[in-house]
CSV table of C-alpha atoms in Angstrom, one decimal:
chain,number,residue,atom,x,y,z
D,1,MET,CA,0.0,0.0,0.0
D,2,ARG,CA,3.0,2.4,0.5
D,3,ARG,CA,3.7,2.5,-3.2
D,4,VAL,CA,0.0,3.1,-4.0
D,5,ALA,CA,0.0,6.0,-1.6
D,6,ALA,CA,3.1,7.5,-3.2
D,7,ILE,CA,1.5,7.3,-6.7
D,8,LEU,CA,-1.6,9.0,-5.4
D,9,VAL,CA,0.4,11.7,-3.7
D,10,MET,CA,2.0,12.3,-7.2
D,11,LEU,CA,-1.4,12.7,-8.7
D,12,ALA,CA,-2.3,15.1,-5.8
D,13,GLY,CA,0.7,17.2,-6.5
D,14,LEU,CA,-0.1,17.5,-10.2
D,15,LEU,CA,-3.9,18.3,-9.6
D,16,GLY,CA,-3.2,20.5,-6.6
D,17,VAL,CA,-5.6,18.7,-4.3
D,18,ALA,CA,-5.1,17.1,-0.9
D,19,ILE,CA,-5.2,13.5,-0.4
D,20,GLY,CA,-5.8,12.0,3.0
D,21,GLY,CA,-5.5,8.6,4.6
D,22,ARG,CA,-8.7,7.5,2.8
D,23,ALA,CA,-7.2,7.7,-0.6
D,24,SER,CA,-6.4,4.3,-2.3
D,25,ALA,CA,-5.7,3.0,-5.8
D,26,GLN,CA,-8.5,1.3,-7.8
D,27,THR,CA,-9.0,-2.2,-6.3
D,28,PRO,CA,-10.8,-5.2,-7.4
D,29,PRO,CA,-14.6,-5.1,-7.0
D,30,ASP,CA,-15.6,-5.7,-3.3
D,31,LEU,CA,-18.4,-7.9,-2.2
D,32,THR,CA,-20.9,-5.0,-2.1
D,33,PRO,CA,-24.3,-6.2,-0.7
D,34,PRO,CA,-26.8,-6.5,-3.5
D,35,ALA,CA,-29.2,-4.0,-1.7
D,36,THR,CA,-26.4,-1.4,-1.4
D,37,LEU,CA,-25.6,-1.8,-5.2
D,38,GLN,CA,-29.2,-1.6,-6.1
D,39,ALA,CA,-29.7,1.6,-4.1
D,40,ALA,CA,-26.6,3.1,-5.8
D,41,GLU,CA,-27.9,2.3,-9.2
D,42,ARG,CA,-31.2,3.8,-8.3
D,43,TYR,CA,-29.6,7.0,-7.2
D,44,ALA,CA,-27.5,7.1,-10.4
D,45,ALA,CA,-30.7,6.6,-12.5
D,46,GLN,CA,-32.5,9.4,-10.6
D,47,SER,CA,-29.7,11.7,-11.0
D,48,LEU,CA,-29.6,11.1,-14.7
D,49,GLU,CA,-33.3,11.7,-15.1
D,50,ALA,CA,-33.1,14.9,-13.1
D,51,MET,CA,-30.2,16.3,-15.3
D,52,GLU,CA,-32.2,15.4,-18.4
D,53,HIS,CA,-35.1,17.5,-17.0
D,54,GLY,CA,-32.6,20.3,-16.4
D,55,ASP,CA,-32.6,20.0,-12.5
D,56,ALA,CA,-28.9,19.9,-11.7
D,57,ALA,CA,-29.4,20.6,-8.0
D,58,LYS,CA,-31.8,17.6,-7.6
D,59,ALA,CA,-29.2,15.5,-9.7
D,60,GLU,CA,-26.5,16.6,-7.3
D,61,GLU,CA,-28.6,15.5,-4.4
D,62,PHE,CA,-29.1,12.0,-5.7
D,63,LEU,CA,-25.4,11.8,-6.6
D,64,ARG,CA,-24.3,12.7,-3.1
D,65,LYS,CA,-26.4,9.9,-1.7
D,66,GLN,CA,-24.8,7.5,-4.3
D,67,LEU,CA,-21.4,8.7,-3.3
D,68,LYS,CA,-22.0,7.7,0.4
D,69,LEU,CA,-22.5,4.1,-1.0
D,70,GLN,CA,-19.7,4.2,-3.5
D,71,PRO,CA,-17.0,6.6,-2.3
D,72,LYS,CA,-14.4,5.2,-4.6
D,73,ASN,CA,-16.5,5.3,-7.8
D,74,PHE,CA,-14.9,7.9,-10.1
D,75,VAL,CA,-18.1,8.0,-12.2
D,76,VAL,CA,-19.9,9.6,-9.4
D,77,TYR,CA,-17.3,12.3,-8.9
D,78,TYR,CA,-17.3,13.1,-12.6
D,79,ASN,CA,-21.2,13.3,-12.7
D,80,LEU,CA,-21.0,15.6,-9.6
D,81,ALA,CA,-18.5,17.9,-11.5
D,82,CYS,CA,-21.1,18.1,-14.3
D,83,THR,CA,-23.9,19.1,-11.8
D,84,ARG,CA,-21.6,21.8,-10.3
D,85,ALA,CA,-20.8,23.1,-13.8
D,86,ALA,CA,-24.4,23.2,-14.7
D,87,GLN,CA,-25.1,25.2,-11.7
D,88,ASN,CA,-22.4,27.7,-12.8
D,89,ASP,CA,-19.8,26.7,-10.2
D,90,PRO,CA,-16.6,26.2,-12.2
D,91,PRO,CA,-14.3,26.0,-9.1
D,92,GLY,CA,-16.6,23.4,-7.5
D,93,ALA,CA,-16.8,21.4,-10.8
D,94,MET,CA,-13.0,21.4,-11.1
D,95,GLU,CA,-12.8,20.1,-7.5
D,96,PHE,CA,-14.8,17.1,-8.5
D,97,VAL,CA,-13.0,16.6,-11.7
D,98,ASN,CA,-9.8,16.3,-9.6
D,99,LYS,CA,-11.4,13.8,-7.4
D,100,ALA,CA,-12.7,11.8,-10.4
D,101,VAL,CA,-9.1,11.6,-11.8
D,102,GLU,CA,-7.8,10.8,-8.3
D,103,HIS,CA,-10.1,7.7,-8.2
D,104,GLY,CA,-9.5,6.5,-11.7
D,105,PHE,CA,-10.9,8.7,-14.4
D,106,CYS,CA,-8.5,8.9,-17.3
D,107,ASP,CA,-10.6,9.8,-20.3
D,108,LEU,CA,-9.2,12.9,-21.8
D,109,TYR,CA,-11.5,12.7,-24.8
D,110,GLN,CA,-14.6,12.7,-22.7
D,111,LEU,CA,-13.2,15.6,-20.7
D,112,ARG,CA,-12.6,17.7,-23.7
D,113,ARG,CA,-15.8,16.9,-25.6
D,114,ASP,CA,-18.3,17.2,-22.7
D,115,SER,CA,-20.3,20.3,-23.3
D,116,VAL,CA,-21.6,20.4,-19.8
D,117,LEU,CA,-18.1,21.3,-18.7
D,118,ASN,CA,-17.5,24.1,-21.1
D,119,ASN,CA,-17.5,26.7,-18.4
D,120,ILE,CA,-14.4,25.1,-16.7
D,121,ARG,CA,-12.2,25.3,-19.7
D,122,ASN,CA,-10.4,28.5,-18.5
D,123,GLU,CA,-10.0,27.3,-15.0
D,124,PRO,CA,-6.2,27.2,-14.1
D,125,GLY,CA,-6.6,23.7,-12.7
D,126,TYR,CA,-8.3,22.4,-15.9
D,127,VAL,CA,-5.5,23.9,-18.1
D,128,LYS,CA,-2.8,22.4,-15.9
D,129,LEU,CA,-4.6,19.1,-15.8
D,130,VAL,CA,-4.9,18.7,-19.5
D,131,ASP,CA,-1.3,20.1,-20.1
D,132,ASN,CA,0.0,17.3,-17.9
D,133,TRP,CA,-2.2,14.5,-19.0
D,134,ASP,CA,0.8,12.3,-19.9
D,135,ALA,CA,1.8,12.4,-16.2
D,136,VAL,CA,-1.7,11.6,-15.2
D,137,LEU,CA,-1.8,8.5,-17.4
D,138,LEU,CA,1.5,7.2,-16.1
D,139,ALA,CA,0.5,7.8,-12.5
D,140,ARG,CA,-2.7,6.0,-13.1
D,141,ARG,CA,-0.9,3.2,-14.9
D,142,ASP,CA,1.3,2.8,-11.9
D,143,ALA,CA,-1.6,3.0,-9.4
D,144,ASN,CA,-3.6,0.3,-11.4
D,145,LEU,CA,-0.6,-1.9,-11.7
D,146,GLU,CA,0.1,-1.7,-7.9
D,147,ALA,CA,-3.6,-2.6,-7.3
D,148,ALA,CA,-3.1,-5.7,-9.4
D,149,ARG,CA,0.0,-6.6,-7.5
D,150,LEU,CA,-2.2,-6.6,-4.3
D,151,SER,CA,-4.6,-9.3,-5.8
D,152,PHE,CA,-2.0,-11.2,-8.0
D,153,LYS,CA,1.0,-11.4,-5.7
D,154,ASP,CA,3.6,-14.1,-5.9
D,155,GLY,CA,5.4,-15.6,-8.8
D,156,TYR,CA,4.5,-13.0,-11.4
D,157,LYS,CA,6.8,-11.2,-13.9
D,158,GLU,CA,6.0,-7.9,-15.7
D,159,ILE,CA,6.6,-6.9,-19.2
D,160,VAL,CA,5.9,-3.3,-20.5
D,161,ASP,CA,4.7,-2.8,-24.1
D,162,GLU,CA,4.9,0.9,-25.0
D,163,ARG,CA,3.4,0.6,-28.4
D,164,MET,CA,0.4,-1.3,-27.1
D,165,ARG,CA,0.3,0.8,-24.0
D,166,VAL,CA,-0.1,-2.3,-21.9
D,167,VAL,CA,1.7,-3.8,-18.9
D,168,TYR,CA,1.6,-7.6,-18.6
D,169,ARG,CA,1.7,-9.2,-15.2
D,170,THR,CA,2.1,-13.0,-15.9
D,171,ALA,CA,2.3,-16.1,-13.7
D,172,PHE,CA,3.0,-18.3,-16.8
D,173,ASP,CA,6.4,-19.5,-17.9
D,174,GLU,CA,8.5,-17.5,-20.3
D,175,GLY,CA,7.6,-19.5,-23.4
D,176,SER,CA,3.8,-19.5,-22.8
D,177,THR,CA,3.9,-15.8,-22.1
D,178,LYS,CA,5.9,-15.1,-25.2
D,179,ALA,CA,3.4,-17.2,-27.3
D,180,ALA,CA,0.4,-15.4,-25.7
D,181,ILE,CA,1.9,-12.0,-26.5
D,182,GLU,CA,2.6,-13.0,-30.1
D,183,GLU,CA,-1.1,-14.0,-30.5
D,184,LEU,CA,-2.2,-10.7,-29.1
D,185,ASN,CA,0.1,-8.9,-31.6
D,186,ARG,CA,-1.6,-10.9,-34.4
D,187,VAL,CA,-5.0,-9.8,-33.0
D,188,ALA,CA,-3.8,-6.2,-32.9
D,189,GLY,CA,-2.5,-6.4,-36.5
D,190,PHE,CA,-5.9,-7.8,-37.6
D,191,ALA,CA,-7.7,-5.0,-35.7
D,192,GLU,CA,-5.4,-2.4,-37.2
D,193,GLN,CA,-5.9,-3.7,-40.7
D,194,ASN,CA,-9.7,-4.5,-40.6
D,195,LEU,CA,-11.2,-2.4,-38.0
D,196,PHE,CA,-9.2,0.6,-36.5
D,197,PRO,CA,-6.5,1.7,-38.8
D,198,ASP,CA,-5.1,4.5,-36.6
D,199,LEU,CA,-5.2,2.6,-33.4
D,200,PHE,CA,-1.4,2.7,-32.9
D,201,ASP,CA,-0.7,6.0,-34.4
D,202,PRO,CA,1.8,7.5,-31.9
D,203,ALA,CA,0.2,11.0,-32.2
D,204,LYS,CA,-3.3,9.6,-31.4
D,205,SER,CA,-2.5,6.9,-29.0
D,206,LYS,CA,-0.5,9.1,-26.6
D,207,ASP,CA,-3.8,10.1,-24.9
D,208,ASP,CA,-5.0,6.5,-24.5
D,209,ALA,CA,-5.0,5.0,-21.1
D,210,TRP,CA,-2.7,2.3,-20.2
D,211,VAL,CA,-4.0,-1.2,-19.4
D,212,THR,CA,-2.8,-3.9,-17.1
D,213,ILE,CA,-3.0,-7.4,-18.5
D,214,VAL,CA,-3.0,-10.1,-15.9
D,215,LEU,CA,-2.3,-13.7,-16.9
D,216,PRO,CA,-2.8,-15.4,-13.5
D,217,ASN,CA,-2.2,-18.7,-11.8
D,218,LYS,CA,-5.2,-20.9,-11.2
D,219,LEU,CA,-5.8,-20.0,-7.5
D,220,ASP,CA,-5.5,-16.3,-8.0
D,221,PHE,CA,-7.8,-16.5,-11.0
D,222,ALA,CA,-10.4,-18.4,-8.9
D,223,ARG,CA,-10.3,-15.7,-6.2
D,224,TRP,CA,-10.6,-13.0,-8.7
D,225,ALA,CA,-13.5,-14.6,-10.5
D,226,VAL,CA,-15.4,-15.3,-7.2
D,227,ILE,CA,-15.1,-11.6,-6.3
D,228,LEU,CA,-16.3,-10.4,-9.6
D,229,TYR,CA,-19.0,-12.9,-10.5
D,230,GLY,CA,-19.7,-14.9,-7.3
D,231,PRO,CA,-19.2,-18.6,-6.3
D,232,ASN,CA,-20.7,-19.9,-9.5
D,233,ALA,CA,-17.8,-18.5,-11.5
D,234,VAL,CA,-15.6,-21.5,-10.3
D,235,SER,CA,-18.3,-24.2,-10.7
D,236,GLY,CA,-17.7,-27.0,-13.2
D,237,ASN,CA,-20.3,-25.5,-15.5
D,238,SER,CA,-18.7,-22.0,-15.6
D,239,MET,CA,-17.5,-20.7,-19.0
D,240,ILE,CA,-15.7,-17.7,-17.5
D,241,GLY,CA,-12.1,-17.7,-18.6
D,242,GLY,CA,-11.4,-14.0,-18.1
D,243,ALA,CA,-12.8,-10.5,-18.6
D,244,TYR,CA,-11.8,-6.9,-19.5
D,245,GLU,CA,-12.7,-4.5,-16.8
D,246,HIS,CA,-12.9,-1.1,-18.7
D,247,ASP,CA,-13.3,1.1,-15.6
D,248,LEU,CA,-10.3,-0.5,-13.9
D,249,LYS,CA,-8.3,-0.6,-17.3
D,250,ARG,CA,-7.5,-4.2,-16.6
D,251,LEU,CA,-7.8,-7.5,-18.4
D,252,VAL,CA,-7.6,-10.7,-16.5
D,253,SER,CA,-7.5,-14.1,-18.3
D,254,MET,CA,-6.2,-17.5,-17.3
D,255,ASP,CA,-7.2,-18.9,-20.7
D,256,LEU,CA,-4.4,-17.9,-23.1
D,257,GLY,CA,-6.6,-18.8,-26.1
D,258,SER,CA,-10.0,-17.7,-27.3
D,259,THR,CA,-11.0,-15.8,-24.1
D,260,LEU,CA,-7.7,-13.8,-24.0
D,261,ARG,CA,-8.2,-12.9,-27.7
D,262,HIS,CA,-11.9,-12.0,-27.2
D,263,GLU,CA,-11.1,-9.7,-24.3
D,264,PHE,CA,-8.1,-8.2,-25.8
D,265,LEU,CA,-10.3,-7.2,-28.8
D,266,HIS,CA,-12.6,-5.6,-26.2
D,267,LEU,CA,-9.6,-3.6,-24.9
D,268,LEU,CA,-8.7,-2.4,-28.4
D,269,HIS,CA,-12.4,-1.7,-29.3
D,270,TYR,CA,-12.9,0.3,-26.1
D,271,ARG,CA,-9.9,2.5,-26.9
D,272,HIS,CA,-11.5,3.3,-30.3
D,273,ILE,CA,-14.9,4.1,-29.0
D,274,THR,CA,-13.4,6.2,-26.2
D,275,ARG,CA,-11.7,8.3,-28.8
D,276,GLU,CA,-14.8,8.5,-30.9
D,277,GLY,CA,-17.3,9.0,-28.0
D,278,GLN,CA,-19.4,6.1,-29.2
D,279,ASN,CA,-21.9,3.9,-27.2
D,280,CYS,CA,-22.0,0.7,-29.2
D,281,PRO,CA,-24.7,-1.8,-29.0
D,282,ALA,CA,-24.2,-5.3,-27.5
D,283,TRP,CA,-24.1,-7.1,-30.8
D,284,VAL,CA,-21.2,-5.0,-32.1
D,285,LEU,CA,-19.1,-5.3,-28.9
D,286,GLU,CA,-19.6,-9.0,-28.6
D,287,GLY,CA,-19.7,-9.8,-32.2
D,288,LEU,CA,-16.3,-8.3,-32.7
D,289,GLY,CA,-14.9,-9.9,-29.6
D,290,CYS,CA,-16.2,-13.3,-30.8
D,291,LEU,CA,-14.8,-12.8,-34.3
D,292,VAL,CA,-11.2,-13.3,-33.1
D,293,GLU,CA,-11.8,-16.2,-30.8
D,294,ASP,CA,-11.0,-18.8,-33.5
D,295,TYR,CA,-8.6,-18.2,-36.3
D,296,ASP,CA,-6.3,-19.8,-38.9
D,297,LEU,CA,-3.1,-18.4,-40.3
D,298,GLY,CA,-3.3,-17.2,-43.9
D,299,PRO,CA,-0.5,-17.8,-46.5
D,300,GLY,CA,1.5,-14.8,-45.2
D,301,GLY,CA,1.0,-15.7,-41.5
D,302,GLU,CA,-1.9,-13.2,-41.2
D,303,PHE,CA,-4.8,-13.6,-38.8
D,304,VAL,CA,-7.9,-15.1,-40.5
D,305,PRO,CA,-11.2,-15.5,-38.5
D,306,ALA,CA,-12.3,-19.1,-38.8
D,307,PRO,CA,-15.5,-21.1,-38.3
D,308,SER,CA,-15.9,-22.1,-34.6
D,309,TRP,CA,-18.4,-24.0,-32.3
D,310,ARG,CA,-20.5,-20.8,-32.4
D,311,THR,CA,-20.9,-21.5,-36.2
D,312,ASN,CA,-22.7,-24.8,-35.4
D,313,ILE,CA,-25.2,-22.9,-33.2
D,314,LEU,CA,-25.9,-20.6,-36.1
D,315,LYS,CA,-26.3,-23.3,-38.7
D,316,ARG,CA,-28.6,-25.2,-36.5
D,317,VAL,CA,-30.9,-22.2,-36.0
D,318,GLU,CA,-30.8,-21.4,-39.7
D,319,LYS,CA,-32.1,-24.8,-40.6
D,320,LEU,CA,-35.1,-24.2,-38.4
D,321,GLY,CA,-35.6,-20.8,-40.2
D,322,ASN,CA,-35.1,-18.8,-37.0
D,323,LEU,CA,-32.1,-16.6,-38.0
D,324,PRO,CA,-32.9,-13.0,-36.9
D,325,THR,CA,-32.6,-10.1,-39.3
D,326,ILE,CA,-29.9,-7.6,-38.6
D,327,GLU,CA,-32.5,-5.2,-37.4
D,328,LYS,CA,-33.8,-7.7,-34.8
D,329,LEU,CA,-30.3,-8.6,-33.5
D,330,ALA,CA,-29.3,-4.9,-33.4
D,331,ALA,CA,-32.5,-4.0,-31.5
D,332,LEU,CA,-31.5,-6.2,-28.5
D,333,LYS,CA,-30.6,-4.2,-25.5
D,334,TYR,CA,-27.8,-5.3,-23.2
D,335,THR,CA,-30.0,-7.2,-20.7
D,336,PRO,CA,-31.8,-9.3,-23.1
D,337,PHE,CA,-28.7,-9.9,-25.3
D,338,PHE,CA,-26.8,-11.3,-22.3
D,339,ASN,CA,-29.7,-13.1,-20.5
D,340,GLN,CA,-32.1,-14.3,-23.2
D,341,ARG,CA,-30.4,-17.1,-25.3
D,342,PRO,CA,-27.0,-15.5,-24.9
D,343,LEU,CA,-25.1,-18.4,-26.7
D,344,PHE,CA,-27.2,-17.9,-29.7
D,345,ASN,CA,-27.0,-14.0,-29.6
D,346,TYR,CA,-23.2,-14.2,-29.4
D,347,ALA,CA,-23.2,-16.7,-32.3
D,348,ALA,CA,-25.4,-14.5,-34.5
D,349,ALA,CA,-23.4,-11.4,-33.7
D,350,ARG,CA,-20.1,-13.2,-34.6
D,351,GLY,CA,-21.7,-14.5,-37.8
D,352,GLU,CA,-22.8,-11.1,-39.0
D,353,PHE,CA,-19.2,-9.9,-38.7
D,354,MET,CA,-17.9,-13.1,-40.3
D,355,PHE,CA,-20.3,-12.2,-43.2
D,356,LEU,CA,-18.8,-8.7,-43.5
D,357,TYR,CA,-15.3,-10.1,-43.4
D,358,HIS,CA,-16.1,-12.6,-46.1
D,359,GLU,CA,-17.5,-9.9,-48.2
D,360,GLY,CA,-14.4,-7.8,-47.8
D,361,LYS,CA,-16.5,-5.0,-46.1
D,362,LEU,CA,-15.4,-5.2,-42.4
D,363,LEU,CA,-13.1,-2.2,-42.6
D,364,GLU,CA,-15.6,-0.2,-44.7
D,365,TRP,CA,-18.3,-1.0,-42.2
D,366,SER,CA,-16.1,0.2,-39.3
D,367,LYS,CA,-15.5,3.5,-41.1
D,368,ALA,CA,-19.1,3.8,-42.0
D,369,TYR,CA,-20.2,3.2,-38.4
D,370,ASP,CA,-17.9,6.0,-37.2
D,371,GLU,CA,-19.5,8.3,-39.7
D,372,THR,CA,-23.1,7.2,-39.0
D,373,CYS,CA,-23.3,6.2,-35.4
D,374,ARG,CA,-24.6,9.7,-34.3
D,375,LYS,CA,-27.5,9.1,-36.6
D,376,ASP,CA,-27.9,5.4,-36.0
D,377,ALA,CA,-25.9,3.8,-33.1
D,378,SER,CA,-27.4,0.4,-33.9
D,379,GLY,CA,-24.9,-0.1,-36.7
D,380,VAL,CA,-27.7,-1.2,-39.2
D,381,LEU,CA,-27.4,1.9,-41.3
D,382,ALA,CA,-23.6,1.3,-41.8
D,383,TYR,CA,-24.3,-2.4,-42.4
D,384,LYS,CA,-26.8,-1.8,-45.2
D,385,GLN,CA,-24.8,1.1,-46.6
D,386,VAL,CA,-21.5,-1.0,-47.2
D,387,LEU,CA,-23.4,-4.1,-48.4
D,388,GLY,CA,-25.1,-2.0,-51.1
D,389,THR,CA,-28.9,-2.2,-50.3
D,390,GLN,CA,-31.4,-1.0,-47.9
D,391,GLU,CA,-33.7,-3.9,-48.5
D,392,THR,CA,-33.9,-6.1,-45.4
D,393,ARG,CA,-35.4,-9.1,-47.4
D,394,GLU,CA,-32.5,-9.2,-49.8
D,395,LEU,CA,-29.9,-8.8,-47.1
D,396,HIS,CA,-31.4,-11.5,-45.0
D,397,ALA,CA,-31.4,-13.8,-47.9
D,398,ARG,CA,-27.7,-13.2,-48.5
D,399,TRP,CA,-27.0,-13.7,-44.8
D,400,ARG,CA,-28.8,-17.1,-44.7
D,401,GLU,CA,-27.0,-18.3,-47.8
D,402,PHE,CA,-23.7,-17.3,-46.1
D,403,VAL,CA,-24.6,-19.2,-43.0
D,404,ARG,CA,-25.6,-22.2,-45.0
D,405,GLY,CA,-22.2,-22.2,-46.8
D,406,LEU,CA,-20.1,-22.1,-43.5
D,407,ALA,CA,-18.3,-25.3,-42.7
D,408,ALA,CA,-19.7,-27.0,-39.5
D,409,VAL,CA,-17.0,-27.4,-36.9
D,410,PRO,CA,-16.3,-30.7,-35.1
D,411,GLU,CA,-17.3,-30.5,-31.5
D,412,GLU,CA,-15.9,-33.9,-30.6
D,413,ILE,CA,-13.4,-36.4,-32.2
D,414,ARG,CA,-15.8,-39.1,-33.6
D,415,SER,CA,-14.9,-42.7,-34.3
D,416,GLY,CA,-12.9,-43.0,-37.4
D,417,ALA,CA,-11.7,-39.3,-37.3
D,418,ALA,CA,-8.0,-38.2,-36.8
D,419,SER,CA,-6.8,-38.0,-33.2
D,420,LEU,CA,-3.7,-37.6,-31.3
D,421,GLY,CA,-4.2,-41.0,-29.7
D,422,LEU,CA,-3.9,-39.4,-26.3
D,423,GLU,CA,-6.1,-38.9,-23.3
D,424,LEU,CA,-6.0,-35.2,-22.5
D,425,ASP,CA,-7.1,-33.1,-19.6
D,426,ALA,CA,-8.3,-29.5,-20.1
D,427,GLY,CA,-5.3,-27.9,-18.5
D,428,ASN,CA,-5.0,-24.5,-17.0
D,429,GLY,CA,-5.3,-22.1,-20.0
D,430,GLU,CA,-2.1,-22.7,-21.9
D,431,GLY,CA,-3.1,-25.9,-23.5
D,432,PRO,CA,-4.4,-29.5,-23.0
D,433,ILE,CA,-2.3,-31.8,-20.7
D,434,VAL,CA,-1.4,-35.3,-21.7
D,435,ALA,CA,-3.1,-37.5,-19.1
D,436,SER,CA,-2.5,-41.0,-20.6
D,437,PHE,CA,-1.6,-42.8,-23.9
D,438,ASP,CA,-4.1,-44.9,-25.7
D,439,ARG,CA,-2.5,-45.0,-29.1
D,440,ARG,CA,-0.6,-47.8,-30.9
D,441,GLY,CA,2.8,-47.0,-32.2
D,442,GLY,CA,5.0,-44.1,-31.2
D,443,THR,CA,4.1,-41.0,-29.2
D,444,GLY,CA,7.1,-38.8,-30.4
D,445,THR,CA,8.8,-37.6,-27.4
D,446,LEU,CA,5.6,-36.6,-25.5
D,447,HIS,CA,5.4,-37.5,-21.8
D,448,LEU,CA,2.7,-37.6,-19.3
D,449,GLY,CA,2.0,-34.1,-17.9
D,450,ASP,CA,3.2,-32.3,-21.1
D,451,VAL,CA,1.1,-29.3,-22.1
D,452,ILE,CA,0.2,-29.3,-25.8
D,453,THR,CA,0.3,-25.7,-27.1
D,454,ALA,CA,0.1,-25.9,-30.9
D,455,ILE,CA,-0.4,-28.3,-33.8
D,456,ASP,CA,1.5,-27.3,-37.0
D,457,GLY,CA,1.8,-23.9,-35.5
D,458,LYS,CA,-1.9,-23.4,-34.9
D,459,PRO,CA,-2.6,-22.6,-31.2
D,460,VAL,CA,-4.6,-25.2,-29.3
D,461,ARG,CA,-5.2,-23.5,-25.9
D,462,ASP,CA,-8.2,-25.6,-25.0
D,463,LEU,CA,-9.9,-28.9,-25.9
D,464,ALA,CA,-12.5,-27.2,-28.1
D,465,GLU,CA,-9.7,-25.5,-30.1
D,466,LEU,CA,-7.7,-28.8,-30.4
D,467,VAL,CA,-10.8,-30.6,-31.7
D,468,ARG,CA,-11.4,-27.8,-34.3
D,469,VAL,CA,-7.8,-27.9,-35.5
D,470,LEU,CA,-7.7,-31.7,-35.7
D,471,GLY,CA,-10.9,-31.5,-37.9
D,472,GLY,CA,-8.8,-30.3,-40.7
D,473,TYR,CA,-6.7,-33.5,-40.8
D,474,LYS,CA,-7.1,-37.2,-41.7
D,475,PRO,CA,-5.7,-40.3,-40.0
D,476,ASP,CA,-2.1,-41.1,-40.9
D,477,ASP,CA,-1.3,-37.3,-41.4
D,478,GLN,CA,1.9,-36.3,-39.7
D,479,VAL,CA,1.8,-33.2,-37.6
D,480,GLU,CA,4.2,-31.2,-35.5
D,481,ILE,CA,3.2,-30.8,-31.8
D,482,ALA,CA,4.5,-27.9,-29.8
D,483,TYR,CA,4.6,-28.7,-26.1
D,484,ARG,CA,5.9,-27.5,-22.7
D,485,ARG,CA,7.4,-29.8,-20.2
D,486,TYR,CA,8.0,-27.8,-16.9
D,487,LYS,CA,10.4,-25.2,-18.2
D,488,LEU,CA,11.4,-27.1,-21.3
D,489,VAL,CA,9.6,-26.0,-24.6
D,490,GLY,CA,10.0,-28.2,-27.6
D,491,THR,CA,8.3,-29.8,-30.7
D,492,THR,CA,7.9,-33.4,-31.9
D,493,LYS,CA,6.4,-35.1,-34.9
D,494,LEU,CA,3.3,-37.2,-34.4
D,495,THR,CA,1.4,-39.4,-36.8
D,496,LEU,CA,-2.4,-39.0,-36.3
D,497,VAL,CA,-4.4,-42.2,-35.6
D,498,LYS,CA,-7.9,-43.1,-36.4
D,499,LYS,CA,-10.1,-42.8,-33.2
D,500,PRO,CA,-11.6,-46.2,-32.4
């Protein structure tokens, strides 16, 4: 905690505010009683309604009640700044802006574009704050990193990536960490080429917040997941492999495969929409995240989104004639998207972006969305615009034809299909683990306990990914298996066998 306090004192000196013993860096979500959380959300909604009706004083009253329940929530301080500015109190507004920054606010784009704060632009504190934003971002990076160290403590190494503006804190070995970072670089390259071309432009990225990426051990991940999602997060049926916490500027993932790629795309996407001031619908956020979950390498080693187990869901629904139109999918609010048939909603959103990618229109859609989102935040206008028609019936017919043509993905290795001839355990995020041998003939140099990380250079971080990759081979094909054995990293040749 001593280092955290020092970082916040640095922020205090920059902002010209006093920080007492109560100050602390952002910490993982605490176990706030549901009733308290509900009351805080109610006050937030009431304050927003009051502001929309032009009653800033009433909005402030509700926000101060919310602040008593959530004293570390920077959003409350920022909204209080808006209420003071709306009541023509620039110094009071600036005081709350400083407190918002002290508690984690680091969105210069929002600070500059928010018209409610127009009357604080000439305040000396505002000018000083904006002029020293680089120092604010570095101090916030260090505070967030120190907070991560409090939850993910022993046996971790740290790697700073200046271009990505991320700091990795990893419990995995050097080889697995290096491979994971290489994959994220592929995702970043795909995003830069197909979605956000100026994402890493030094002149534009200098105002982006830093993010801490934690690749934890199993025990620390379980503790984090229970705090964030409750005890069910570590049950046998849980599908939680990680999450990107945007307010904390932190990504946590024990799964070094599809989950890490999905959440990393969220990180990149949030940077873009933060710059643009967008409020994207659920289908856009999750569709793009899902798009990078499964991939193949193109001829030049480029990242190519591939059909996945989500494709199978989509194909089954299409056969029943129940594929939603783009309008229906885009109309889903966050709660129904995540709570009503979520697996299908994710599959449909991914499929729509696979369709755009297949048509060579993904980048064009992204640019069109930037241009039209003020008029139509749903993304439908941009979708129809780049696909060259406003006719829903025509688009839906093309969409259904595309889904029909997608290859189904194996979800299990069936009798007669190519297999490794090994019994495998799911592993801890870096790849399946060899549990026993059931094959005839050689096993290469694989041993019990080896972690299989790739087949012919294609990452296989979990069993589903391994099954998908093996679906492209036949028995008697020879493959190169990449593996880790304790600290040893190696490859071996293996001839695939027919599953009995």
